[in-house]
Short mmCIF file of C-alpha atoms in Angstrom, two decimals:
data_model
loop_
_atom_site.label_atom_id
_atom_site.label_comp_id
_atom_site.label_asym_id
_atom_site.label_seq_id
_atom_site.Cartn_x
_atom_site.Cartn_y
_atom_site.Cartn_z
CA UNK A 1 -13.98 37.53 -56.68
CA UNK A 2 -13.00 34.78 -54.41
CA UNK A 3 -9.36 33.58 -54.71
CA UNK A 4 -8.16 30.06 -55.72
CA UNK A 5 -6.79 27.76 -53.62
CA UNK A 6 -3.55 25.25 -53.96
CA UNK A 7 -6.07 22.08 -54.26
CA UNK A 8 -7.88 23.89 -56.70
CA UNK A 9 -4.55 25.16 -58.61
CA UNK A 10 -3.74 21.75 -58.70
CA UNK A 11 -7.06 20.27 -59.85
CA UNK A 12 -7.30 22.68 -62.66
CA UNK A 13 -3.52 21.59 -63.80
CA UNK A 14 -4.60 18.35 -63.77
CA UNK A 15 -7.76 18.83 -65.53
CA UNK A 16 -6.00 20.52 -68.11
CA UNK A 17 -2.99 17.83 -68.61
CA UNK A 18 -5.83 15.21 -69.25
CA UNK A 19 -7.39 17.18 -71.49
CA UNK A 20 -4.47 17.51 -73.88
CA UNK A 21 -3.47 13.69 -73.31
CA UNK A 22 -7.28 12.74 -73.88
CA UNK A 23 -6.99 14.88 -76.99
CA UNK A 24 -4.48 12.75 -78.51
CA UNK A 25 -6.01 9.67 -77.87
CA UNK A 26 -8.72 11.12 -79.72
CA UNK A 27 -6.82 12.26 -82.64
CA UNK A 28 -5.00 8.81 -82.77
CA UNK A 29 -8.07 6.52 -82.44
CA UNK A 30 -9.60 9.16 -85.73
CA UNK A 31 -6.44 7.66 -87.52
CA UNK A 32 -7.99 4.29 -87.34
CA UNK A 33 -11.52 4.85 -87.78
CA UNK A 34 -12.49 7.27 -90.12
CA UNK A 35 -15.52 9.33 -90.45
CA UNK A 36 -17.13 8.19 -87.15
CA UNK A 37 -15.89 11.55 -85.06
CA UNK A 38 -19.05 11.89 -82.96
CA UNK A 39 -19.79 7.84 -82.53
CA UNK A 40 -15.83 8.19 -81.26
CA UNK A 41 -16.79 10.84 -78.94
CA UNK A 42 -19.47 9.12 -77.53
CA UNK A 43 -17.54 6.27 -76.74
CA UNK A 44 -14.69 8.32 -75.19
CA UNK A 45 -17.44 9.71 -73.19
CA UNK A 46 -19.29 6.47 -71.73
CA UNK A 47 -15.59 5.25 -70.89
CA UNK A 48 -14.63 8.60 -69.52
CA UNK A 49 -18.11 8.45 -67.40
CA UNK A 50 -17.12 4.84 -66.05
CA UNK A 51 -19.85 3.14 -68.05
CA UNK A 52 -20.87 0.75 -70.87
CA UNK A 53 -21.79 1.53 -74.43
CA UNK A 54 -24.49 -0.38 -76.62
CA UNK A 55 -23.56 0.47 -80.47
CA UNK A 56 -26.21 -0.24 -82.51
CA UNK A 57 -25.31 -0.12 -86.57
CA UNK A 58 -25.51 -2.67 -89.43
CA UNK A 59 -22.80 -4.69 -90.05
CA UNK A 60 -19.37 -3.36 -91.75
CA UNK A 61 -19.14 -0.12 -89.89
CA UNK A 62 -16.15 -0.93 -87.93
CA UNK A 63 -17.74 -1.22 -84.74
CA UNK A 64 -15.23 -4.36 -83.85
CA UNK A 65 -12.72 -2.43 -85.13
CA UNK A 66 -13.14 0.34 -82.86
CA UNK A 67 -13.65 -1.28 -79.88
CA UNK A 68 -10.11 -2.97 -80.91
CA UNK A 69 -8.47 0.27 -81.18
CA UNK A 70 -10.03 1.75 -78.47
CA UNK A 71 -8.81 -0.74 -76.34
CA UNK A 72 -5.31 -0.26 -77.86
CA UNK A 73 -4.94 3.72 -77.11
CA UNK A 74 -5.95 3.67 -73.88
CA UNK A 75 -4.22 0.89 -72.81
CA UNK A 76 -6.83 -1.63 -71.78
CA UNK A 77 -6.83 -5.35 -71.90
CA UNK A 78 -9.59 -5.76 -74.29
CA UNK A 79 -11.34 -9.11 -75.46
CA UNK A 80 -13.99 -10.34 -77.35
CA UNK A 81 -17.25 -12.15 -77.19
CA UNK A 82 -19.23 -13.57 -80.55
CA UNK A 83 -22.87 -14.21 -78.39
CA UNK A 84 -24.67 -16.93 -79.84
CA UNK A 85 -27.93 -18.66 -79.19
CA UNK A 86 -25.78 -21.36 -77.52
CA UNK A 87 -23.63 -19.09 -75.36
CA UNK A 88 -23.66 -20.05 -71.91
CA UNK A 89 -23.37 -17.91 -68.87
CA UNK A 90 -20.21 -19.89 -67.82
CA UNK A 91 -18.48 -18.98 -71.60
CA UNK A 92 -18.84 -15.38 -69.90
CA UNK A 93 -17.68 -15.43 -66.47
CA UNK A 94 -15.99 -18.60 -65.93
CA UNK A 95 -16.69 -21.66 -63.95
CA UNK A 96 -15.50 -23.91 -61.71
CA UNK A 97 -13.02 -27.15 -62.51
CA UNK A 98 -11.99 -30.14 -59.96
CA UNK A 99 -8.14 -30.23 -59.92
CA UNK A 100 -6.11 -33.05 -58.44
CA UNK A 101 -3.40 -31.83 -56.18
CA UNK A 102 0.08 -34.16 -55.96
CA UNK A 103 -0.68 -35.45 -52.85
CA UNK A 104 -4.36 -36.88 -54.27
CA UNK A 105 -6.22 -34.21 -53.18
CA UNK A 106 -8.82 -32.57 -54.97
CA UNK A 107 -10.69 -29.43 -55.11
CA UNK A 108 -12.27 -26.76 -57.25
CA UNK A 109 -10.77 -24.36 -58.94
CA UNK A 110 -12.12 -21.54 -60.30
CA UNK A 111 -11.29 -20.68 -64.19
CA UNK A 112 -12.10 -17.38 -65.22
CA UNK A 113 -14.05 -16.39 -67.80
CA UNK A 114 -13.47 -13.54 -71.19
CA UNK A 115 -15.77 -10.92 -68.78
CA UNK A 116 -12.11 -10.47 -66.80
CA UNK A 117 -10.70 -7.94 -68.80
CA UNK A 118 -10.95 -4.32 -68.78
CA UNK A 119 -12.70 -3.92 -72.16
CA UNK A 120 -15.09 -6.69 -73.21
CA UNK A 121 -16.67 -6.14 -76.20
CA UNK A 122 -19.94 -8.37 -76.60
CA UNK A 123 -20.57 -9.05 -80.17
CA UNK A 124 -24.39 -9.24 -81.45
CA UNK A 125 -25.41 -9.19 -77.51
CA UNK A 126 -28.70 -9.95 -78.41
CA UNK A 127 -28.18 -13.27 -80.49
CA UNK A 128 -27.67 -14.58 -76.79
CA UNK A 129 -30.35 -16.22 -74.83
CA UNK A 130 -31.81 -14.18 -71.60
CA UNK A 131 -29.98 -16.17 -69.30
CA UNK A 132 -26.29 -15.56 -70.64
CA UNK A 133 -27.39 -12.03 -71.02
CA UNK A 134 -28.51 -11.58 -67.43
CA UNK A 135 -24.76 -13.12 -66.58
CA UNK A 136 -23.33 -9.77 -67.67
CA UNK A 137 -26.08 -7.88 -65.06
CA UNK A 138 -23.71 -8.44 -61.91
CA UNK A 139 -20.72 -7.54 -63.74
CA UNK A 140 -21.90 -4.34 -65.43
CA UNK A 141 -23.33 -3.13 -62.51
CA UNK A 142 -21.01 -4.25 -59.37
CA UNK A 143 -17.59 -4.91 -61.23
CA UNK A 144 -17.58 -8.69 -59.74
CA UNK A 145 -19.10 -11.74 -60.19
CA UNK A 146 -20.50 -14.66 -57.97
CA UNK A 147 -19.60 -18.26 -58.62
CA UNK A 148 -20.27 -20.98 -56.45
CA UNK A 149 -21.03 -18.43 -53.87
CA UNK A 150 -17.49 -17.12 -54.10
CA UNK A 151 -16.95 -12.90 -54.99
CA UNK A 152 -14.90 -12.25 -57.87
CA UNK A 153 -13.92 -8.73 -58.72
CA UNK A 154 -13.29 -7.80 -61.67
CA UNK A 155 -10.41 -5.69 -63.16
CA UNK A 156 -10.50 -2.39 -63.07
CA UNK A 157 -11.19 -0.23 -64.88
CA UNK A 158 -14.44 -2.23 -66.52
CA UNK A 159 -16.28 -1.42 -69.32
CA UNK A 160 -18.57 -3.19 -71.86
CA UNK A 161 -18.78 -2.27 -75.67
CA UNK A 162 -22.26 -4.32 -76.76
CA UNK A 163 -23.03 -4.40 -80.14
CA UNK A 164 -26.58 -4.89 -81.78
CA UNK A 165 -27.85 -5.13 -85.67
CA UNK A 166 -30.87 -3.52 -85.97
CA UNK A 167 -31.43 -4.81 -89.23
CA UNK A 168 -31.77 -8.40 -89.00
CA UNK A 169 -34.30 -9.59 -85.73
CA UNK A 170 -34.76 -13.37 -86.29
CA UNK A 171 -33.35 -15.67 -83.96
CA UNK A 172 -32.70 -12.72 -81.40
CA UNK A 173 -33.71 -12.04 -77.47
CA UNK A 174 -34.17 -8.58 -77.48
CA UNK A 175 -32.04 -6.81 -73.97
CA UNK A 176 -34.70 -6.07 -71.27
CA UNK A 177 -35.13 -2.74 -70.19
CA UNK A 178 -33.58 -3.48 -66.45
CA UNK A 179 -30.05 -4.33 -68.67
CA UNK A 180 -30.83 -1.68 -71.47
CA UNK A 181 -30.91 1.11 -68.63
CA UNK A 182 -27.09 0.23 -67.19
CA UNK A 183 -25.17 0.73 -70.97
CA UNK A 184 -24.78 4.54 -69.61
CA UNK A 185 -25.16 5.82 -73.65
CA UNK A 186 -26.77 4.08 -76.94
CA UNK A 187 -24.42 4.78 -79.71
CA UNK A 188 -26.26 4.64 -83.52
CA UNK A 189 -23.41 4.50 -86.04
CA UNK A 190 -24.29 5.41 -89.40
CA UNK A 191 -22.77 4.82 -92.90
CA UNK A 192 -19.83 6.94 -93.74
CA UNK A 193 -19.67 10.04 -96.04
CA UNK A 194 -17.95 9.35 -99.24
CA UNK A 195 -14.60 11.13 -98.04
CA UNK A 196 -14.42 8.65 -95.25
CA UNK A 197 -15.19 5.98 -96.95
CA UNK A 198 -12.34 6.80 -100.19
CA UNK A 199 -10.56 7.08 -97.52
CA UNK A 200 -11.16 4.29 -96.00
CA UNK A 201 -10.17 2.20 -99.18
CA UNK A 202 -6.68 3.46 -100.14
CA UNK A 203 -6.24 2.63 -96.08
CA UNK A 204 -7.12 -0.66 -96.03
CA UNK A 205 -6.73 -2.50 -98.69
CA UNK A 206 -2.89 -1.45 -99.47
CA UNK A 207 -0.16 -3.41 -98.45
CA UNK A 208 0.49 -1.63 -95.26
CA UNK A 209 -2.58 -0.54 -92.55
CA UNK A 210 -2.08 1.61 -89.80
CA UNK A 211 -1.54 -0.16 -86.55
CA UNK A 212 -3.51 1.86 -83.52
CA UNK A 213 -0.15 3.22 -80.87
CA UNK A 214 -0.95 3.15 -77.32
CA UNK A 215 -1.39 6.64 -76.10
CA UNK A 216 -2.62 6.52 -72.28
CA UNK A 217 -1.79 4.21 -69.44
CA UNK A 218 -4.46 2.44 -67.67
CA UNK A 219 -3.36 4.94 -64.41
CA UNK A 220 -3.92 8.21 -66.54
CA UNK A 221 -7.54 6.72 -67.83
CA UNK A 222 -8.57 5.84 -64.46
CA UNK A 223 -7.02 9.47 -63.10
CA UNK A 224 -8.83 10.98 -66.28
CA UNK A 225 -12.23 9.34 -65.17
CA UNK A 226 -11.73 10.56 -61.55
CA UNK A 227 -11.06 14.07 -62.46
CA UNK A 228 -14.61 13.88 -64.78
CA UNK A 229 -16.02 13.57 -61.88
CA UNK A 230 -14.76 17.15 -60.20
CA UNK A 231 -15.69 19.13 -62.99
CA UNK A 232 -18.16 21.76 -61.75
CA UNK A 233 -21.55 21.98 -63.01
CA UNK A 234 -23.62 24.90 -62.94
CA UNK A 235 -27.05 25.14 -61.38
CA UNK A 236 -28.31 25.92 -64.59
CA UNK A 237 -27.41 23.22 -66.49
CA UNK A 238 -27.98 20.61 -63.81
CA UNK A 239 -31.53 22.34 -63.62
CA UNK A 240 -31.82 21.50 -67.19
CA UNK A 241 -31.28 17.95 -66.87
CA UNK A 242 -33.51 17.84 -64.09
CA UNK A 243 -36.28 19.28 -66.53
CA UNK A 244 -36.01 17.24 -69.38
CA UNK A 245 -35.62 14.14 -68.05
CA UNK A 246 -38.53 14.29 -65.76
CA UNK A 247 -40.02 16.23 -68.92
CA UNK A 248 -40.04 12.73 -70.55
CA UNK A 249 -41.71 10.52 -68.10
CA UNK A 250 -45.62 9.87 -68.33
CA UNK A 251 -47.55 11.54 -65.64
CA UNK A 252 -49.90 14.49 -64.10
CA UNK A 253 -47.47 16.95 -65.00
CA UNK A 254 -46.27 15.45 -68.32
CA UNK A 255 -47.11 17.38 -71.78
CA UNK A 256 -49.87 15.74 -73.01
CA UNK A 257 -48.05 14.89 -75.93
CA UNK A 258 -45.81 12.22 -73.66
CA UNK A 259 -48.67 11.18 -71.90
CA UNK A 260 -50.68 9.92 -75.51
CA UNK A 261 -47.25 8.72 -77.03
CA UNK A 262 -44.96 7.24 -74.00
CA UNK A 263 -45.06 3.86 -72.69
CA UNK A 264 -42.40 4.53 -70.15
CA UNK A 265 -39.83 7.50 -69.77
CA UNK A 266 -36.12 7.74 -68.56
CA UNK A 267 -34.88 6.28 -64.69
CA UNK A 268 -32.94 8.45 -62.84
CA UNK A 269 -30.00 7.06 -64.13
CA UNK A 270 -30.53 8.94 -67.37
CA UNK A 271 -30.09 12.36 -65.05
CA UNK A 272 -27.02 10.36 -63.79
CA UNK A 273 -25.71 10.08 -67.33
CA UNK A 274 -26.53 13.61 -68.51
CA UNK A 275 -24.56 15.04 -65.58
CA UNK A 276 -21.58 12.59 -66.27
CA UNK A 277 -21.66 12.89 -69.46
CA UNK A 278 -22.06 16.69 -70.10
CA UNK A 279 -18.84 16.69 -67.71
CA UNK A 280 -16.57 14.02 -70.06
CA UNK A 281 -17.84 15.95 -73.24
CA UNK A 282 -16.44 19.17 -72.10
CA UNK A 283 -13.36 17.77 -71.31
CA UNK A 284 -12.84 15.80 -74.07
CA UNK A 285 -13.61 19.18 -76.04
CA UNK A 286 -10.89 21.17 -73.67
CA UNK A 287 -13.33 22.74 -71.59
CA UNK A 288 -13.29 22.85 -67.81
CA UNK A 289 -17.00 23.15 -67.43
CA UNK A 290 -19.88 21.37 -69.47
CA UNK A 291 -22.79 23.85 -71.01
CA UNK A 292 -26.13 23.16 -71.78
CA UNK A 293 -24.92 22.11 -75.74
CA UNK A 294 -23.31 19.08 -74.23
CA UNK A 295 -26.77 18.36 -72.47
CA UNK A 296 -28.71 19.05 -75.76
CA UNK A 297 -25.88 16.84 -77.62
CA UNK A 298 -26.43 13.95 -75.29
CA UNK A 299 -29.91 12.91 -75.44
CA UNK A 300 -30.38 11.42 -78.08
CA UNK A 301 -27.23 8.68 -77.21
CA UNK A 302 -28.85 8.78 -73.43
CA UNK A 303 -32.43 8.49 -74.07
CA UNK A 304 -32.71 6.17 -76.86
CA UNK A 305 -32.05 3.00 -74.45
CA UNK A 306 -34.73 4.47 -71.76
CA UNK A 307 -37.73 5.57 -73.46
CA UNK A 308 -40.48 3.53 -75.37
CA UNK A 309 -43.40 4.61 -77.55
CA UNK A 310 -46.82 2.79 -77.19
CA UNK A 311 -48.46 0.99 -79.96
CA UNK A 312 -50.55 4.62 -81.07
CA UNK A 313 -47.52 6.30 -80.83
CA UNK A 314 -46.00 3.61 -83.24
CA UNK A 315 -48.90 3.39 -85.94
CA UNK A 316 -49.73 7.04 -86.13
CA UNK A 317 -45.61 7.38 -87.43
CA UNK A 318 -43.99 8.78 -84.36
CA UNK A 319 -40.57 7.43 -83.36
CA UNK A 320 -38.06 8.05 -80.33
CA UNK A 321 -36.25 9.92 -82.01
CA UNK A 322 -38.62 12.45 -83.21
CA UNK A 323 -39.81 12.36 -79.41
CA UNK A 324 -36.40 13.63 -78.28
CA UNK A 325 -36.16 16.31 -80.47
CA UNK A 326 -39.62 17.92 -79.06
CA UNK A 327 -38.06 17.68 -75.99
CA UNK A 328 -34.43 19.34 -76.90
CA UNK A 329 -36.58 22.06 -77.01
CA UNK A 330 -37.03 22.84 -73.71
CA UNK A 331 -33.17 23.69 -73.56
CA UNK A 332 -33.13 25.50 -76.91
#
């Protein structure tokens, strides 16, 4: 059996400190939000993956709240955006003002905008018209922004909670798929069970609520994200990723069940997010390598985003998420 080195020594001690630390951010953000363990999780995850989260619930399910908390525990400057049809792409990322200098002078100066924070959460994002939503693209993706020809970065780390009601549709600009495909996970959040929610009223409507406490530093998040990263993965489970997501995709070697039902399958960013994400779950769960349950757990939040039916699919009953359980059973 082959020995283990210092670096490695060191890794695993490190690994095993965040996992602990990440554990109590976990348990605090649960004394906030109740009933919503696995949306929670997921979240943890997309953050602990370096991405961006689209939750998608009706309203009243604490999906502000969270993002609030969230932001609180692990020590993030968070802020928020209500998107409106009137929203402008400059109410995002800032713009430019002429300034007048004491000697007479003037000149622009740039003002930023509520996307330079380290947690933005966009409220509704789809009330917003096309163009304000494409003004989150560049940021999402690079982590700056480009005003005036001038490179902004952004801080870091950067991540974007979007919200979405999938119950009411009018007046909405539904996300394109090129934007849809870089929120790393789509998060459904249900109702609550009836504990939760009894819980949930002796909690909040007393005199006193519970105030989130800050529980990581913005160093020990970013050093938690890095050592996701390093996790191993084992040929078989990266094998398994490989499979299902190209399992899902239209084409000569496609079922013939995706090839009647599926407009379009998952990018390769969906592999990307299964492999990251397999890695945060098992940490956040205390393990040092992921398994093929975190894959299985994971597509649902990963391939909701990427995958659309076509209109027989749609009128003979069939939905996305029926689709992704046929194929959770290549890894059963």
């Amino acid at each position: 059996m082959p020995s283990i080195n210092e670096a490695d020594r060191q890794i695993i001690a490190d690994l095993e400190t965040a996992c602990e630390r990440l554990g109590k951010a976990r348990a605090a953000i649960g004394r906030i939000i109740f009933g919503q363990d696995e949306v929670v999780e997921q979240v943890l995850i997309a953050v602990l993956g370096g991405g961006h989260a689209l939750l998608v619930g009706a309203p009243g399910l604490a999906k502000t709240k969270l993002a609030t908390t969230l932001g609180r525990v692990l020590g993030l400057d968070e802020k928020r955006v209500q998107f409106t049809p009137d929203l402008m792409p400059a109410d995002i990322i800032g713009s430019e003002v002429m300034d007048e200098t004491e000697g007479g002078r003037r000149q622009f100066r740039f003002l930023q905008g509520p996307v330079f924070c380290q947690l933005m959460m966009a409220d509704e994002i789809n009330r917003a018209s096309p163009r304000t939503q494409s003004a989150l693209l560049q940021a999402m993706q690079e982590h700056h922004v480009t005003v005036a020809g001038q490179r902004h970065d952004l801080p870091r780390p950067f991540h974007v909670l979007a919200t979405q009601n999938p119950i009411e549709q009018e007046g909405t600009y539904p996300l394109p798929e090129a934007q849809l495909d870089r929120f790393l996970v789509q998060i459904d959040v249900p109702y609550p069970s009836i504990d939760a929610e009894r819980r949930m009223l002796f909690a909040t409507t007393g005199a006193d609520e519970a105030e989130p406490e800050k529980v990581l530093s913005t160093t020990e998040l970013m050093n938690a994200q890095r050592l996701t990263r390093l996790i191993p993965v084992g040929e078989q489970v990266a094998e398994a990723i490989l499979r299902v997501v190209r399992a899902a995709r239209p084409g000569p070697d496609a079922d013939e069940f995706i090839n009647r039902n599926v407009a379009w399958g998952p990018s390769p960013r969906a592999s990307q997010a299964l492999m990251l994400g397999a890695r945060a779950r098992a940490m956040l769960q205390g393990r040092l390598s992921p398994s093929l349950d975190d894959v299985m757990a994971l597509l649902g939040p990963v391939f909701r985003h990427r995958m659309a039916l076509n209109f027989t699919a749609r009128a003979d009953g069939h939905t996305i998420d029926g689709t992704i359980e046929r194929l959770a059973r290549l890894l059963a």
